[in-house]
mmCIF file of C-alpha atoms and ligand atoms in Angstrom:
data_model
loop_
_atom_site.group_PDB
_atom_site.id
_atom_site.type_symbol
_atom_site.label_atom_id
_atom_site.label_comp_id
_atom_site.label_asym_id
_atom_site.label_seq_id
_atom_site.Cartn_x
_atom_site.Cartn_y
_atom_site.Cartn_z
ATOM 1 C CA MET A 1 -20.485 -13.491 0.803
ATOM 2 C CA LYS A 2 -17.809 -14.489 3.509
ATOM 3 C CA VAL A 3 -14.648 -15.369 2.606
ATOM 4 C CA ARG A 4 -11.189 -15.931 4.471
ATOM 5 C CA GLY A 5 -8.154 -14.239 3.867
ATOM 6 C CA TYR A 6 -5.083 -12.559 5.652
ATOM 7 C CA ALA A 7 -4.938 -8.975 6.574
ATOM 8 C CA ALA A 8 -2.966 -6.208 8.351
ATOM 9 C CA LEU A 9 -5.551 -4.999 10.967
ATOM 10 C CA LYS A 10 -3.743 -1.538 11.413
ATOM 11 C CA ALA A 11 -0.488 -0.101 9.889
ATOM 12 C CA LYS A 12 2.597 -1.949 10.437
ATOM 13 C CA ALA A 13 0.717 -4.820 12.105
ATOM 14 C CA PRO A 14 1.822 -8.543 11.334
ATOM 15 C CA LEU A 15 -0.793 -10.038 9.040
ATOM 16 C CA THR A 16 -3.445 -12.084 10.944
ATOM 17 C CA SER A 17 -5.968 -14.849 9.248
ATOM 18 C CA TRP A 18 -9.269 -12.920 9.134
ATOM 19 C CA GLU A 19 -12.929 -13.292 7.661
ATOM 20 C CA PHE A 20 -14.455 -10.632 5.612
ATOM 21 C CA GLU A 21 -17.250 -10.163 3.045
ATOM 22 C CA ARG A 22 -17.174 -9.603 -0.638
ATOM 23 C CA ARG A 23 -19.909 -8.588 -2.782
ATOM 24 C CA GLU A 24 -22.508 -10.973 -4.161
ATOM 25 C CA LEU A 25 -22.176 -11.886 -8.093
ATOM 26 C CA GLY A 26 -23.392 -8.989 -10.129
ATOM 27 C CA ALA A 27 -24.525 -9.519 -13.623
ATOM 28 C CA HIS A 28 -21.027 -8.813 -15.158
ATOM 29 C CA ASP A 29 -19.038 -10.220 -12.370
ATOM 30 C CA VAL A 30 -17.361 -13.612 -12.359
ATOM 31 C CA ALA A 31 -16.315 -15.440 -8.938
ATOM 32 C CA LEU A 32 -13.127 -17.432 -8.505
ATOM 33 C CA ASP A 33 -11.720 -19.588 -6.151
ATOM 34 C CA ILE A 34 -8.075 -18.434 -5.761
ATOM 35 C CA SER A 35 -5.308 -20.902 -6.551
ATOM 36 C CA TYR A 36 -2.055 -18.741 -5.573
ATOM 37 C CA ALA A 37 -1.626 -15.212 -4.845
ATOM 38 C CA GLY A 38 1.850 -13.420 -5.205
ATOM 39 C CA ILE A 39 3.701 -11.120 -2.555
ATOM 40 C CA CYS A 40 4.539 -7.863 -4.280
ATOM 41 C CA HIS A 41 7.011 -5.359 -2.689
ATOM 42 C CA SER A 42 4.107 -2.990 -2.939
ATOM 43 C CA ASP A 43 1.960 -5.267 -0.591
ATOM 44 C CA ILE A 44 4.814 -4.469 1.870
ATOM 45 C CA HIS A 45 5.266 -0.727 1.504
ATOM 46 C CA GLN A 46 1.220 -0.394 1.828
ATOM 47 C CA ALA A 47 0.860 -2.425 4.904
ATOM 48 C CA ARG A 48 3.702 -0.778 6.379
ATOM 49 C CA GLU A 49 2.360 2.574 5.350
ATOM 50 C CA GLU A 50 5.582 3.469 3.614
ATOM 51 C CA TRP A 51 3.504 5.392 0.967
ATOM 52 C CA GLY A 52 1.588 7.459 3.393
ATOM 53 C CA PRO A 53 -2.050 6.544 5.040
ATOM 54 C CA ALA A 54 -3.495 3.573 4.179
ATOM 55 C CA ILE A 55 -6.904 1.819 4.829
ATOM 56 C CA PHE A 56 -7.163 -0.855 7.350
ATOM 57 C CA PRO A 57 -8.141 -3.605 7.795
ATOM 58 C CA MET A 58 -6.232 -4.343 4.725
ATOM 59 C CA VAL A 59 -6.055 -7.600 2.826
ATOM 60 C CA PRO A 60 -3.209 -7.007 0.167
ATOM 61 C CA GLY A 61 -2.403 -9.066 -2.903
ATOM 62 C CA HIS A 62 -2.636 -7.962 -6.494
ATOM 63 C CA GLU A 63 -1.053 -11.056 -8.078
ATOM 64 C CA ILE A 64 -4.211 -13.463 -8.417
ATOM 65 C CA ALA A 65 -4.532 -16.678 -10.438
ATOM 66 C CA GLY A 66 -7.402 -18.774 -9.924
ATOM 67 C CA VAL A 67 -10.413 -20.685 -11.517
ATOM 68 C CA VAL A 68 -13.777 -19.512 -12.207
ATOM 69 C CA THR A 69 -16.436 -21.051 -9.949
ATOM 70 C CA SER A 70 -19.598 -18.979 -10.896
ATOM 71 C CA VAL A 71 -20.475 -16.204 -13.810
ATOM 72 C CA GLY A 72 -23.214 -13.378 -13.555
ATOM 73 C CA ALA A 73 -26.239 -13.483 -16.022
ATOM 74 C CA LYS A 74 -24.533 -10.888 -18.624
ATOM 75 C CA VAL A 75 -20.925 -12.600 -18.410
ATOM 76 C CA SER A 76 -19.728 -13.445 -22.060
ATOM 77 C CA LYS A 77 -15.916 -13.572 -21.707
ATOM 78 C CA PHE A 78 -15.691 -16.254 -19.058
ATOM 79 C CA LYS A 79 -17.353 -19.664 -18.030
ATOM 80 C CA VAL A 80 -17.146 -21.848 -15.185
ATOM 81 C CA GLY A 81 -13.801 -23.666 -14.987
ATOM 82 C CA ASP A 82 -11.767 -21.137 -16.698
ATOM 83 C CA LYS A 83 -8.389 -20.084 -15.494
ATOM 84 C CA ILE A 84 -8.321 -16.262 -14.778
ATOM 85 C CA GLY A 85 -5.917 -13.604 -13.465
ATOM 86 C CA VAL A 86 -6.557 -10.511 -11.544
ATOM 87 C CA GLY A 87 -3.805 -7.511 -11.275
ATOM 88 C CA VAL A 88 -3.181 -4.378 -9.592
ATOM 89 C CA PHE A 89 -6.647 -2.654 -10.240
ATOM 90 C CA VAL A 90 -10.348 -4.052 -10.495
ATOM 91 C CA ASP A 91 -11.985 -1.048 -12.221
ATOM 92 C CA SER A 92 -11.632 2.402 -13.480
ATOM 93 C CA CYS A 93 -13.914 5.105 -15.332
ATOM 94 C CA ARG A 94 -14.117 3.798 -18.421
ATOM 95 C CA ASN A 95 -14.882 6.785 -20.413
ATOM 96 C CA CYS A 96 -11.775 8.664 -20.220
ATOM 97 C CA GLN A 97 -9.289 8.509 -23.335
ATOM 98 C CA ALA A 98 -6.645 6.146 -21.372
ATOM 99 C CA CYS A 99 -9.571 3.887 -20.634
ATOM 100 C CA LYS A 100 -10.748 3.706 -24.365
ATOM 101 C CA ASP A 101 -7.315 2.987 -25.069
ATOM 102 C CA GLY A 102 -6.889 0.275 -22.925
ATOM 103 C CA LEU A 103 -4.483 2.165 -20.467
ATOM 104 C CA GLN A 104 -6.724 1.754 -17.513
ATOM 105 C CA GLN A 105 -3.906 1.952 -15.102
ATOM 106 C CA TYR A 106 -3.735 5.679 -16.200
ATOM 107 C CA CYS A 107 -7.246 6.364 -16.142
ATOM 108 C CA VAL A 108 -7.962 10.098 -15.597
ATOM 109 C CA GLU A 109 -10.150 9.565 -12.548
ATOM 110 C CA GLY A 110 -7.740 7.038 -11.249
ATOM 111 C CA MET A 111 -7.826 3.392 -11.324
ATOM 112 C CA THR A 112 -9.539 1.469 -8.659
ATOM 113 C CA GLY A 113 -6.889 -0.400 -6.819
ATOM 114 C CA THR A 114 -7.477 -3.890 -5.899
ATOM 115 C CA TYR A 115 -6.930 -3.202 -2.281
ATOM 116 C CA ASN A 116 -5.989 -0.303 0.009
ATOM 117 C CA GLN A 117 -8.592 1.788 -2.082
ATOM 118 C CA LEU A 118 -12.362 2.579 -2.148
ATOM 119 C CA GLU A 119 -14.531 1.026 -4.983
ATOM 120 C CA ARG A 120 -16.162 3.240 -7.436
ATOM 121 C CA ASP A 121 -19.121 3.515 -5.062
ATOM 122 C CA GLY A 122 -16.833 5.635 -2.675
ATOM 123 C CA LYS A 123 -17.529 3.669 0.303
ATOM 124 C CA THR A 124 -16.600 0.043 0.122
ATOM 125 C CA PRO A 125 -12.698 -0.636 0.899
ATOM 126 C CA ALA A 126 -11.403 -2.931 -1.486
ATOM 127 C CA MET A 127 -9.869 -6.155 -0.535
ATOM 128 C CA GLY A 128 -7.021 -7.800 -2.224
ATOM 129 C CA GLY A 129 -5.850 -11.443 -3.138
ATOM 130 C CA TYR A 130 -4.629 -13.005 -0.251
ATOM 131 C CA SER A 131 -8.016 -14.773 0.165
ATOM 132 C CA ASN A 132 -9.576 -17.620 -0.897
ATOM 133 C CA VAL A 133 -12.456 -16.419 -3.103
ATOM 134 C CA PHE A 134 -12.340 -13.159 -5.332
ATOM 135 C CA VAL A 135 -15.491 -11.227 -7.266
ATOM 136 C CA ILE A 136 -14.399 -9.363 -10.046
ATOM 137 C CA ASN A 137 -16.263 -7.383 -13.190
ATOM 138 C CA GLU A 138 -15.376 -9.776 -15.978
ATOM 139 C CA ASP A 139 -13.849 -6.579 -17.931
ATOM 140 C CA TYR A 140 -10.742 -6.388 -15.330
ATOM 141 C CA ALA A 141 -9.994 -10.020 -15.587
ATOM 142 C CA VAL A 142 -7.718 -11.969 -18.050
ATOM 143 C CA THR A 143 -7.344 -15.460 -19.239
ATOM 144 C CA ILE A 144 -4.504 -17.584 -18.099
ATOM 145 C CA PRO A 145 -2.749 -19.955 -20.745
ATOM 146 C CA ASN A 146 -3.370 -23.698 -19.913
ATOM 147 C CA ASN A 147 -0.228 -24.636 -20.519
ATOM 148 C CA LEU A 148 1.368 -22.462 -17.715
ATOM 149 C CA PRO A 149 1.593 -23.536 -13.658
ATOM 150 C CA MET A 150 -0.482 -21.378 -11.900
ATOM 151 C CA GLU A 151 2.000 -20.670 -9.301
ATOM 152 C CA GLY A 152 3.943 -19.394 -11.728
ATOM 153 C CA VAL A 153 1.300 -17.230 -13.181
ATOM 154 C CA ALA A 154 0.306 -15.482 -10.198
ATOM 155 C CA PRO A 155 3.280 -12.921 -10.223
ATOM 156 C CA LEU A 156 3.124 -12.122 -13.989
ATOM 157 C CA LEU A 157 -0.260 -10.219 -12.955
ATOM 158 C CA CYS A 158 1.845 -7.373 -11.562
ATOM 159 C CA ALA A 159 5.516 -8.125 -11.399
ATOM 160 C CA GLY A 160 5.149 -9.657 -15.129
ATOM 161 C CA ILE A 161 3.342 -6.809 -16.736
ATOM 162 C CA THR A 162 5.329 -4.108 -15.123
ATOM 163 C CA LEU A 163 8.215 -5.218 -16.629
ATOM 164 C CA TYR A 164 6.800 -6.281 -19.983
ATOM 165 C CA SER A 165 5.041 -2.972 -20.583
ATOM 166 C CA PRO A 166 8.380 -0.502 -20.377
ATOM 167 C CA LEU A 167 10.262 -3.197 -22.623
ATOM 168 C CA LYS A 168 7.703 -3.218 -25.258
ATOM 169 C CA ASN A 169 7.297 0.559 -25.158
ATOM 170 C CA TRP A 170 10.930 1.613 -25.498
ATOM 171 C CA LYS A 171 11.003 -1.289 -27.936
ATOM 172 C CA ALA A 172 13.609 -3.521 -26.395
ATOM 173 C CA GLY A 173 14.662 -6.118 -28.814
ATOM 174 C CA PRO A 174 17.803 -7.514 -30.709
ATOM 175 C CA GLY A 175 20.760 -4.832 -30.914
ATOM 176 C CA LYS A 176 19.498 -3.063 -27.694
ATOM 177 C CA LYS A 177 21.445 -2.946 -24.470
ATOM 178 C CA VAL A 178 18.981 -3.226 -21.697
ATOM 179 C CA GLY A 179 19.976 -2.928 -17.904
ATOM 180 C CA VAL A 180 17.931 -4.072 -15.003
ATOM 181 C CA MET A 181 18.389 -2.933 -11.734
ATOM 182 C CA GLY A 182 17.484 -5.123 -8.794
ATOM 183 C CA LEU A 183 16.729 -8.949 -9.431
ATOM 184 C CA GLY A 184 14.016 -9.270 -7.176
ATOM 185 C CA GLY A 185 10.388 -10.221 -8.310
ATOM 186 C CA LEU A 186 9.975 -7.517 -10.896
ATOM 187 C CA GLY A 187 13.507 -7.667 -11.935
ATOM 188 C CA HIS A 188 13.709 -11.431 -12.598
ATOM 189 C CA MET A 189 10.656 -11.113 -15.136
ATOM 190 C CA GLY A 190 12.529 -8.185 -16.651
ATOM 191 C CA VAL A 191 15.451 -10.198 -17.355
ATOM 192 C CA LYS A 192 13.130 -13.328 -18.545
ATOM 193 C CA PHE A 193 11.381 -10.827 -21.011
ATOM 194 C CA ALA A 194 14.341 -8.748 -22.444
ATOM 195 C CA HIS A 195 16.056 -11.989 -23.129
ATOM 196 C CA ALA A 196 12.938 -13.490 -24.883
ATOM 197 C CA LEU A 197 12.746 -10.247 -26.940
ATOM 198 C CA GLY A 198 16.244 -10.555 -28.151
ATOM 199 C CA ALA A 199 17.968 -7.719 -26.223
ATOM 200 C CA GLU A 200 21.505 -7.837 -24.533
ATOM 201 C CA VAL A 201 20.676 -8.046 -20.993
ATOM 202 C CA THR A 202 22.749 -6.778 -17.821
ATOM 203 C CA VAL A 203 21.687 -7.058 -14.325
ATOM 204 C CA PHE A 204 22.387 -4.724 -11.746
ATOM 205 C CA SER A 205 22.559 -6.472 -8.364
ATOM 206 C CA HIS A 206 23.740 -5.767 -4.856
ATOM 207 C CA SER A 207 23.732 -9.536 -4.402
ATOM 208 C CA GLU A 208 26.895 -11.204 -5.651
ATOM 209 C CA SER A 209 24.715 -14.581 -4.724
ATOM 210 C CA LYS A 210 22.252 -14.136 -7.396
ATOM 211 C CA ARG A 211 24.716 -14.274 -10.362
ATOM 212 C CA ALA A 212 24.304 -17.832 -11.398
ATOM 213 C CA ASP A 213 20.466 -17.408 -11.274
ATOM 214 C CA ALA A 214 20.608 -14.354 -13.313
ATOM 215 C CA LEU A 215 22.848 -15.966 -15.956
ATOM 216 C CA ALA A 216 20.289 -18.840 -16.057
ATOM 217 C CA MET A 217 17.597 -16.618 -16.650
ATOM 218 C CA GLY A 218 19.175 -15.344 -19.980
ATOM 219 C CA THR A 219 21.268 -12.286 -18.290
ATOM 220 C CA ASP A 220 24.400 -11.570 -20.458
ATOM 221 C CA HIS A 221 26.305 -9.598 -18.143
ATOM 222 C CA PHE A 222 25.779 -9.528 -14.072
ATOM 223 C CA VAL A 223 27.347 -6.605 -12.302
ATOM 224 C CA VAL A 224 27.542 -6.229 -8.775
ATOM 225 C CA THR A 225 26.816 -2.737 -7.426
ATOM 226 C CA LYS A 226 28.160 -2.768 -4.283
ATOM 227 C CA ASP A 227 31.510 -1.110 -5.505
ATOM 228 C CA PRO A 228 30.278 1.604 -7.690
ATOM 229 C CA ALA A 229 33.740 1.514 -9.642
ATOM 230 C CA ASN A 230 32.229 -1.619 -11.166
ATOM 231 C CA LEU A 231 29.872 1.084 -13.366
ATOM 232 C CA THR A 232 32.527 3.024 -14.673
ATOM 233 C CA PRO A 233 33.488 1.118 -17.922
ATOM 234 C CA LEU A 234 29.773 0.918 -18.688
ATOM 235 C CA LYS A 235 29.100 4.775 -18.855
ATOM 236 C CA SER A 236 27.118 5.806 -21.902
ATOM 237 C CA SER A 237 26.432 2.332 -23.316
ATOM 238 C CA PHE A 238 22.819 1.596 -22.430
ATOM 239 C CA ASP A 239 19.737 2.226 -24.617
ATOM 240 C CA LEU A 240 17.537 1.458 -21.745
ATOM 241 C CA ILE A 241 17.631 0.595 -18.004
ATOM 242 C CA LEU A 242 14.663 -0.426 -15.866
ATOM 243 C CA ASN A 243 15.030 0.548 -12.321
ATOM 244 C CA THR A 244 12.919 -1.897 -10.017
ATOM 245 C CA VAL A 245 15.198 -1.107 -6.855
ATOM 246 C CA SER A 246 12.575 -1.045 -3.775
ATOM 247 C CA ALA A 247 15.204 0.951 -1.595
ATOM 248 C CA GLU A 248 16.886 4.375 -1.897
ATOM 249 C CA LEU A 249 19.835 4.821 -4.299
ATOM 250 C CA ASP A 250 21.855 7.226 -6.077
ATOM 251 C CA ILE A 251 20.040 7.301 -9.489
ATOM 252 C CA ASN A 252 22.711 9.287 -11.125
ATOM 253 C CA LEU A 253 25.097 6.818 -11.231
ATOM 254 C CA TYR A 254 22.619 4.692 -13.382
ATOM 255 C CA LEU A 255 21.648 7.835 -15.412
ATOM 256 C CA ASP A 256 25.499 7.929 -16.625
ATOM 257 C CA LEU A 257 24.992 4.532 -18.043
ATOM 258 C CA ILE A 258 22.308 5.756 -20.398
ATOM 259 C CA LYS A 259 23.687 6.368 -23.907
ATOM 260 C CA LEU A 260 22.856 9.475 -26.174
ATOM 261 C CA ASP A 261 18.498 9.481 -26.204
ATOM 262 C CA GLY A 262 18.572 6.593 -24.033
ATOM 263 C CA THR A 263 16.152 6.293 -21.388
ATOM 264 C CA LEU A 264 16.173 5.313 -17.924
ATOM 265 C CA VAL A 265 12.722 4.019 -16.493
ATOM 266 C CA VAL A 266 11.738 4.262 -12.737
ATOM 267 C CA ILE A 267 9.711 1.508 -11.736
ATOM 268 C CA GLY A 268 10.562 0.979 -8.051
ATOM 269 C CA LEU A 269 8.894 3.127 -5.571
ATOM 270 C CA PRO A 270 10.581 3.480 -2.480
ATOM 271 C CA GLY A 271 8.622 6.374 -1.018
ATOM 272 C CA LYS A 272 11.313 9.059 -1.012
ATOM 273 C CA PRO A 273 12.328 11.388 -3.973
ATOM 274 C CA TYR A 274 15.532 10.801 -6.060
ATOM 275 C CA ALA A 275 18.062 13.644 -6.330
ATOM 276 C CA VAL A 276 18.531 14.066 -10.146
ATOM 277 C CA GLU A 277 21.731 15.734 -11.297
ATOM 278 C CA ALA A 278 20.645 17.843 -14.569
ATOM 279 C CA GLY A 279 23.961 17.591 -15.904
ATOM 280 C CA GLY A 280 23.734 14.065 -16.361
ATOM 281 C CA LEU A 281 20.279 14.349 -18.041
ATOM 282 C CA LEU A 282 21.158 16.976 -20.588
ATOM 283 C CA ALA A 283 24.735 15.508 -21.274
ATOM 284 C CA LYS A 284 23.453 12.903 -23.762
ATOM 285 C CA ARG A 285 19.784 14.287 -24.142
ATOM 286 C CA ARG A 286 18.959 11.250 -21.820
ATOM 287 C CA SER A 287 15.466 10.694 -20.560
ATOM 288 C CA LEU A 288 14.379 9.850 -17.072
ATOM 289 C CA ALA A 289 10.673 8.180 -17.351
ATOM 290 C CA GLY A 290 8.371 6.217 -15.101
ATOM 291 C CA SER A 291 5.954 3.422 -16.009
ATOM 292 C CA MET A 292 3.074 1.980 -14.235
ATOM 293 C CA ILE A 293 1.911 -1.716 -14.756
ATOM 294 C CA GLY A 294 0.113 -2.056 -17.911
ATOM 295 C CA GLY A 295 -3.599 -2.175 -19.062
ATOM 296 C CA ILE A 296 -6.000 -5.008 -19.729
ATOM 297 C CA PRO A 297 -5.238 -5.458 -23.393
ATOM 298 C CA GLN A 298 -1.382 -5.629 -22.567
ATOM 299 C CA LEU A 299 -2.050 -7.995 -19.540
ATOM 300 C CA GLN A 300 -3.600 -10.143 -21.863
ATOM 301 C CA GLU A 301 -0.809 -9.841 -24.533
ATOM 302 C CA MET A 302 1.704 -10.688 -21.919
ATOM 303 C CA LEU A 303 -0.045 -13.581 -20.711
ATOM 304 C CA ASN A 304 -0.322 -14.982 -24.386
ATOM 305 C CA PHE A 305 3.501 -14.248 -24.701
ATOM 306 C CA CYS A 306 4.243 -16.215 -21.713
ATOM 307 C CA GLY A 307 2.104 -19.074 -22.990
ATOM 308 C CA GLU A 308 3.968 -19.067 -26.324
ATOM 309 C CA LYS A 309 7.540 -18.877 -24.659
ATOM 310 C CA ASN A 310 6.638 -20.874 -21.699
ATOM 311 C CA ILE A 311 7.528 -18.174 -19.460
ATOM 312 C CA VAL A 312 6.771 -18.059 -15.766
ATOM 313 C CA SER A 313 7.940 -16.570 -12.612
ATOM 314 C CA ASP A 314 10.539 -18.366 -10.240
ATOM 315 C CA VAL A 315 8.577 -18.887 -7.216
ATOM 316 C CA GLU A 316 8.633 -20.268 -3.277
ATOM 317 C CA VAL A 317 5.352 -21.333 -2.622
ATOM 318 C CA ILE A 318 4.408 -20.697 1.068
ATOM 319 C CA LYS A 319 1.666 -21.227 3.275
ATOM 320 C CA ALA A 320 -0.495 -18.178 4.609
ATOM 321 C CA ASP A 321 0.916 -18.449 8.061
ATOM 322 C CA TYR A 322 4.244 -17.554 6.736
ATOM 323 C CA ILE A 323 3.435 -14.502 5.230
ATOM 324 C CA ASN A 324 4.798 -12.247 7.844
ATOM 325 C CA LYS A 325 8.129 -14.334 7.305
ATOM 326 C CA ALA A 326 8.016 -13.871 3.741
ATOM 327 C CA TYR A 327 7.507 -9.832 4.177
ATOM 328 C CA ASP A 328 11.066 -9.840 6.419
ATOM 329 C CA ARG A 329 12.724 -11.788 3.716
ATOM 330 C CA THR A 330 11.468 -9.859 0.614
ATOM 331 C CA VAL A 331 12.601 -6.700 2.162
ATOM 332 C CA ALA A 332 16.102 -8.366 3.046
ATOM 333 C CA SER A 333 16.287 -9.295 -0.795
ATOM 334 C CA ASP A 334 16.080 -13.009 0.133
ATOM 335 C CA VAL A 335 13.503 -14.273 -2.204
ATOM 336 C CA LYS A 336 13.939 -16.587 -5.451
ATOM 337 C CA TYR A 337 12.361 -14.420 -6.814
ATOM 338 C CA ARG A 338 8.859 -14.526 -5.682
ATOM 339 C CA PHE A 339 7.027 -15.587 -2.681
ATOM 340 C CA VAL A 340 3.383 -17.061 -3.850
ATOM 341 C CA ILE A 341 0.759 -17.958 -1.203
ATOM 342 C CA ASP A 342 -1.221 -21.397 -1.828
ATOM 343 C CA ALA A 343 -4.578 -20.029 -1.453
ATOM 344 C CA SER A 344 -5.565 -23.242 -0.170
ATOM 345 C CA THR A 345 -4.104 -22.653 3.156
ATOM 346 C CA PHE A 346 -6.118 -19.299 4.089
HETATM 347 P P1 NAP B 401 11.496 -7.127 -4.367
HETATM 348 O O1 NAP B 401 11.220 -8.462 -5.002
HETATM 349 O O2 NAP B 401 11.910 -7.080 -3.316
HETATM 350 O O3 NAP B 401 12.871 -6.620 -5.365
HETATM 351 C C1 NAP B 401 13.657 -5.740 -5.394
HETATM 352 C C2 NAP B 401 15.199 -5.710 -5.621
HETATM 353 O O4 NAP B 401 15.619 -4.410 -5.033
HETATM 354 C C3 NAP B 401 15.953 -6.646 -4.363
HETATM 355 O O5 NAP B 401 15.527 -8.228 -4.726
HETATM 356 C C4 NAP B 401 17.189 -6.410 -4.617
HETATM 357 O O6 NAP B 401 17.731 -7.001 -5.690
HETATM 358 C C5 NAP B 401 17.244 -4.597 -4.903
HETATM 359 N N1 NAP B 401 17.207 -4.116 -3.634
HETATM 360 C C6 NAP B 401 16.591 -4.082 -2.249
HETATM 361 N N2 NAP B 401 16.930 -3.253 -1.581
HETATM 362 C C7 NAP B 401 18.142 -2.919 -1.734
HETATM 363 C C8 NAP B 401 19.277 -1.940 -1.490
HETATM 364 N N3 NAP B 401 19.135 -1.484 0.145
HETATM 365 N N4 NAP B 401 19.959 -1.811 -2.182
HETATM 366 C C9 NAP B 401 20.026 -2.042 -3.447
HETATM 367 N N5 NAP B 401 19.340 -2.801 -3.931
HETATM 368 C C10 NAP B 401 18.164 -3.120 -3.284
HETATM 369 O O7 NAP B 401 10.498 -5.916 -4.705
HETATM 370 P P2 NAP B 401 9.531 -6.139 -6.202
HETATM 371 O O8 NAP B 401 8.329 -6.499 -5.821
HETATM 372 O O9 NAP B 401 10.278 -6.604 -7.158
HETATM 373 O O10 NAP B 401 9.335 -4.600 -6.256
HETATM 374 C C11 NAP B 401 10.076 -3.504 -6.583
HETATM 375 C C12 NAP B 401 9.903 -2.164 -6.584
HETATM 376 O O11 NAP B 401 8.739 -1.843 -7.810
HETATM 377 C C13 NAP B 401 8.963 -1.990 -5.136
HETATM 378 O O12 NAP B 401 9.137 -0.377 -4.650
HETATM 379 C C14 NAP B 401 7.428 -2.154 -5.481
HETATM 380 O O13 NAP B 401 6.588 -0.995 -4.599
HETATM 381 C C15 NAP B 401 7.512 -1.360 -7.144
HETATM 382 N N6 NAP B 401 6.398 -1.643 -7.999
HETATM 383 C C16 NAP B 401 6.387 -0.931 -9.063
HETATM 384 C C17 NAP B 401 5.324 -0.957 -9.611
HETATM 385 C C18 NAP B 401 4.973 -0.266 -11.005
HETATM 386 O O14 NAP B 401 3.986 -0.392 -11.775
HETATM 387 N N7 NAP B 401 5.806 0.874 -11.314
HETATM 388 C C19 NAP B 401 4.881 -2.247 -9.698
HETATM 389 C C20 NAP B 401 4.817 -3.180 -8.762
HETATM 390 C C21 NAP B 401 5.841 -2.907 -7.874
HETATM 391 P P3 NAP B 401 19.353 -7.229 -5.804
HETATM 392 O O15 NAP B 401 19.349 -8.197 -4.401
HETATM 393 O O16 NAP B 401 19.423 -7.882 -7.238
HETATM 394 O O17 NAP B 401 20.138 -5.932 -5.688
HETATM 395 ZN ZN1 ZN B 402 2.754 -5.400 -7.206
HETATM 396 ZN ZN1 ZN B 403 -10.952 6.492 -17.200
#
C-alpha cells in the first residue's frame, strides 16, 4: 500500500516528504493509522550515520502510537479501533532463548529494527514511524491504556521502556539512591519512573535551566555537571546511575559516585568508546553495565504501569515540516522533553 512519510534520502541530508510502499496486510498483521511519532536521539544518530553505514532512503521513527484500522484474518490480539504502540523492533527469530523469554531485543539472530534494517526476508528495507500508516505483526505491538493522551504515550515506546527496564532490573525502589545522567527524552522518563518506584532521585545535567522542571518531575537533587567539583561530595553514594547522555563524556567521574556493589548502566550511545579507569571499577566492586530498550512483555507492563500512575512523556508536538529544526534543537539539548510529530501532517 502507498503511504506518506518523511525520509532522509541520503546520509546527513535533511528529511523531506516522501511516498513509499508498505506491505499489504498478512494474516497476522494489523494496520494502524499513526497518531503521533516521537523523535528519539537514535533517529538522529542513524539519519546522520553517526553509528556507521546506514540504509537510505531512511524513514526513521520507533516511537509509534496509533489506532488499528484493519486486522488480518488470523489476528486475535487486537481489533479495529484499538489504540496500539510499536517500538524499536518489529520482529525477531521467535525461537532463541531470549525470544522465548520475551527479551526479543536480545534475540541471538538480532532483533529486526523498526527502520535502518532489512526485514526478515533479508531484502525489504524496514521503514519507520515518521509516516501516516504502519503495518505490524500483532505479536510485536502493544496495547495503549485508554486513559493516557496519545502524544504523551508515543515516547514511552522507546524512551519510556529504555529507562523502565534497567530501573526494574537493578531494583530501583525505596531506600535506593538512583542517578540519571542527562535530562533529555530518555532521562526525563527515568526521573518519572524512579520517583514513582520510590527511589531517591538525583539528576546530573549540564543544563542549569532544567532544574525547576526536574524538581517538578520528582527529582530530589539536581546537580549541574559543568563544574566537576559539584560531583566530589557525592563520591561512592549511589546504588544505581543510568547514563542517558548522547554525547561523549568522562565516564570515570560518574563511576566514582557508585557505592560498594553498585552499578552504572550505559544507555546513551554516542558512537565513540568510553575510556574506563580499571582502578575506579575495582575500588568498590563496581559494575559497569549496559541496557537496551525492553522486550514485548515488559513494554506492555510499562504501559500498564503508566496507565495506573498516569505517567506520560512531556512533549512538544510538531508538524512534519519542523522535523529538521527539531533534530537541531534536540542535539542542542533544547527540547522539553520529547518532540512528537503529529502524523496527520505527513
Ligand atoms: P536527548 O533527548 O537528546 O537527551 C540527551 C541528553 O544528554 C540531553 O538532553 C542533555 O541533557 C545531555 N547531553 C547532550 N549533549 C551533552 C553534552 N555535550 N554534554 C553533556 N550532556 C549532554 O536524547 P535521548 O533521545 O534521550 O537519547 C539519549 C541517548 O540514548 C542517545 O545516544 C540515544 O541514541 C540513546 N538511546 C539508547 C537506547 C538504548 O536502548 N540503550 C534507546 C534509545 C536511545 P542535559 O541538558 O540535562 O545535560
Ligand atoms: Zn529510541
Ligand atoms: Zn530470537
